[in-house]
Amino acid sequence: MSKISPSEITPEHIYLSRRELLKSMGILTGGAALLAACNGNPPPMTLEPGPQGDPAADPVDPSASSNVDELGDPLNTFDDITNYNNYYEFTTDKIDVARLAEGYPISPWEIQVGGLVHNPTTFSLDDLRKFEIEERIYRMRCVEAWSMVIPWMGFPLSKMLAQVEPKAEAKYVRFETIHDTKGMPGFTKYPFYQWPYVEGLRMDEAMHDLTLISTGLYGKELLPQNGAPARLVVPWKYGFKSIKSIVKIDLVTEMPILLWMNAAPNEYGFYANVNPEVDHPRWSQGTERRIGELGRRETLMFNGYADEVAHLYSGMDLSINF
Ligand SMILES: Nc1nc2c(c(=O)[nH]1)N[C@H]1C(S)=C(S)[C@@H](COP(=O)(O)O)O[C@H]1N2
Ligand SMILES: [Mo]
């Protein structure tokens, strides 16, 4: 198994720690101060080697249909995927999410799907289990320039949307994570975020066959740290678009305001398509470190899914509409 060093500090983590520091100093009061803090003197990017390990030595869990993705990249281990997570409702410490999320109650659960639809529907866990579950091996590229290959289980979001019958006026889909201020420590630890976690897709992105509602991985039901019982997976976009533990989905006419756009609009856009040519203001997006590997890999346009999705953005300036 690959080792993930607890001392590993990512850019996003440094950024947040700095904001926590500023906040404790009484410097961050409102949104304007917050923006000023991220525009002035950003902390330097540290290029760390990342987890060391020989991927070939990682035993691949036999419950995936293949041990590589369609590009031949080896799958990350179950252990990597479930012990190195971004889930700020629990903590910004990627190593600690699994411990803090352990035993988080995910049953009963409901996902309310409504807004501009003919047939608003509340999906229970049993309703979710009625969808035909497929395995999808996808690369996941975090905006912090690390990545994994994950054998998700789930169903296309388009199948869920078909059941609620979108109205013609629906232009965007807005997703919301559970806002459990008692059960999840992140809300009180990081009160400066505009909770709950909100994400969004354009209607055609939401209907694309690659866009998945995931309920499992490696043939097992999702664990809380990966967004149980159901989370979005949009493999051609940065990982933050793949919102976890969804309780609400609304079809709307206006582009929704997302948590990350609110927090730092100059750093995180609505589209957030993986694009090696558009650097993050504080670090390069040209390369990435695949968890479990030595060295860095070139980041691929649309995370390697350009043939499937580039047509969605024809005519758009991807260097501006990030
Ligand atoms: N609700 C919620 N969803 C979230 C996040 C989060 O903090 N809260 N983090 C995002 C980020 S930045 C990434 S990279 C992925 C990580 O998914 P994983 O932990 O299952 O690999 O989840 C995304 N979804
Ligand atoms: Mo991420």
mmCIF file with all atom_site columns, N, CA, C and O and ligand atoms in Angstrom, residues 12 86 142-144 146 239-240, ligand 2:
data_model
loop_
_atom_site.group_PDB
_atom_site.id
_atom_site.type_symbol
_atom_site.label_atom_id
_atom_site.label_alt_id
_atom_site.label_comp_id
_atom_site.label_asym_id
_atom_site.label_entity_id
_atom_site.label_seq_id
_atom_site.pdbx_PDB_ins_code
_atom_site.Cartn_x
_atom_site.Cartn_y
_atom_site.Cartn_z
_atom_site.occupancy
_atom_site.B_iso_or_equiv
_atom_site.pdbx_formal_charge
_atom_site.auth_seq_id
_atom_site.auth_comp_id
_atom_site.auth_asym_id
_atom_site.auth_atom_id
_atom_site.pdbx_PDB_model_num
ATOM   1  N  N  . GLU A 1 12  ? -4.266  24.113 -1.122 1.00 0.00 ? 12  GLU A N  1
ATOM   2  C  CA . GLU A 1 12  ? -5.579  24.507 -0.635 1.00 0.00 ? 12  GLU A CA 1
ATOM   3  C  C  . GLU A 1 12  ? -5.568  24.534 0.888  1.00 0.00 ? 12  GLU A C  1
ATOM   4  O  O  . GLU A 1 12  ? -6.183  25.369 1.527  1.00 0.00 ? 12  GLU A O  1
ATOM   5  N  N  . ASN A 1 86  ? -10.980 14.883 0.243  1.00 0.00 ? 86  ASN A N  1
ATOM   6  C  CA . ASN A 1 86  ? -11.401 16.254 0.514  1.00 0.00 ? 86  ASN A CA 1
ATOM   7  C  C  . ASN A 1 86  ? -12.870 16.221 0.892  1.00 0.00 ? 86  ASN A C  1
ATOM   8  O  O  . ASN A 1 86  ? -13.709 15.763 0.098  1.00 0.00 ? 86  ASN A O  1
ATOM   9  N  N  . CYS A 1 142 ? -7.992  16.476 -8.844 1.00 0.00 ? 142 CYS A N  1
ATOM   10 C  CA . CYS A 1 142 ? -8.302  17.572 -7.919 1.00 0.00 ? 142 CYS A CA 1
ATOM   11 C  C  . CYS A 1 142 ? -7.659  18.856 -8.424 1.00 0.00 ? 142 CYS A C  1
ATOM   12 O  O  . CYS A 1 142 ? -6.582  18.833 -9.024 1.00 0.00 ? 142 CYS A O  1
ATOM   13 N  N  . VAL A 1 143 ? -8.307  19.979 -8.156 1.00 0.00 ? 143 VAL A N  1
ATOM   14 C  CA . VAL A 1 143 ? -7.780  21.283 -8.545 1.00 0.00 ? 143 VAL A CA 1
ATOM   15 C  C  . VAL A 1 143 ? -6.432  21.555 -7.864 1.00 0.00 ? 143 VAL A C  1
ATOM   16 O  O  . VAL A 1 143 ? -5.649  22.389 -8.320 1.00 0.00 ? 143 VAL A O  1
ATOM   17 N  N  . GLU A 1 144 ? -6.156  20.828 -6.768 1.00 0.00 ? 144 GLU A N  1
ATOM   18 C  CA . GLU A 1 144 ? -4.877  20.977 -6.062 1.00 0.00 ? 144 GLU A CA 1
ATOM   19 C  C  . GLU A 1 144 ? -3.741  20.215 -6.751 1.00 0.00 ? 144 GLU A C  1
ATOM   20 O  O  . GLU A 1 144 ? -2.651  20.105 -6.179 1.00 0.00 ? 144 GLU A O  1
ATOM   21 N  N  . TRP A 1 146 ? -3.443  16.921 -7.669 1.00 0.00 ? 146 TRP A N  1
ATOM   22 C  CA . TRP A 1 146 ? -3.212  15.491 -7.435 1.00 0.00 ? 146 TRP A CA 1
ATOM   23 C  C  . TRP A 1 146 ? -4.372  14.732 -8.072 1.00 0.00 ? 146 TRP A C  1
ATOM   24 O  O  . TRP A 1 146 ? -5.417  15.320 -8.368 1.00 0.00 ? 146 TRP A O  1
ATOM   25 N  N  . GLY A 1 239 ? -12.046 18.044 -9.269 1.00 0.00 ? 239 GLY A N  1
ATOM   26 C  CA . GLY A 1 239 ? -12.753 17.214 -8.281 1.00 0.00 ? 239 GLY A CA 1
ATOM   27 C  C  . GLY A 1 239 ? -13.789 17.948 -7.456 1.00 0.00 ? 239 GLY A C  1
ATOM   28 O  O  . GLY A 1 239 ? -14.763 17.337 -7.012 1.00 0.00 ? 239 GLY A O  1
ATOM   29 N  N  . PHE A 1 240 ? -13.606 19.263 -7.247 1.00 0.00 ? 240 PHE A N  1
ATOM   30 C  CA . PHE A 1 240 ? -14.559 19.957 -6.368 1.00 0.00 ? 240 PHE A CA 1
ATOM   31 C  C  . PHE A 1 240 ? -15.967 20.010 -6.946 1.00 0.00 ? 240 PHE A C  1
ATOM   32 O  O  . PHE A 1 240 ? -16.927 20.233 -6.216 1.00 0.00 ? 240 PHE A O  1
HETATM 33 MO MO . MO  B 2 .   ? -10.388 18.870 -5.031 1.00 0.00 ? 2   MO  B MO 1
#
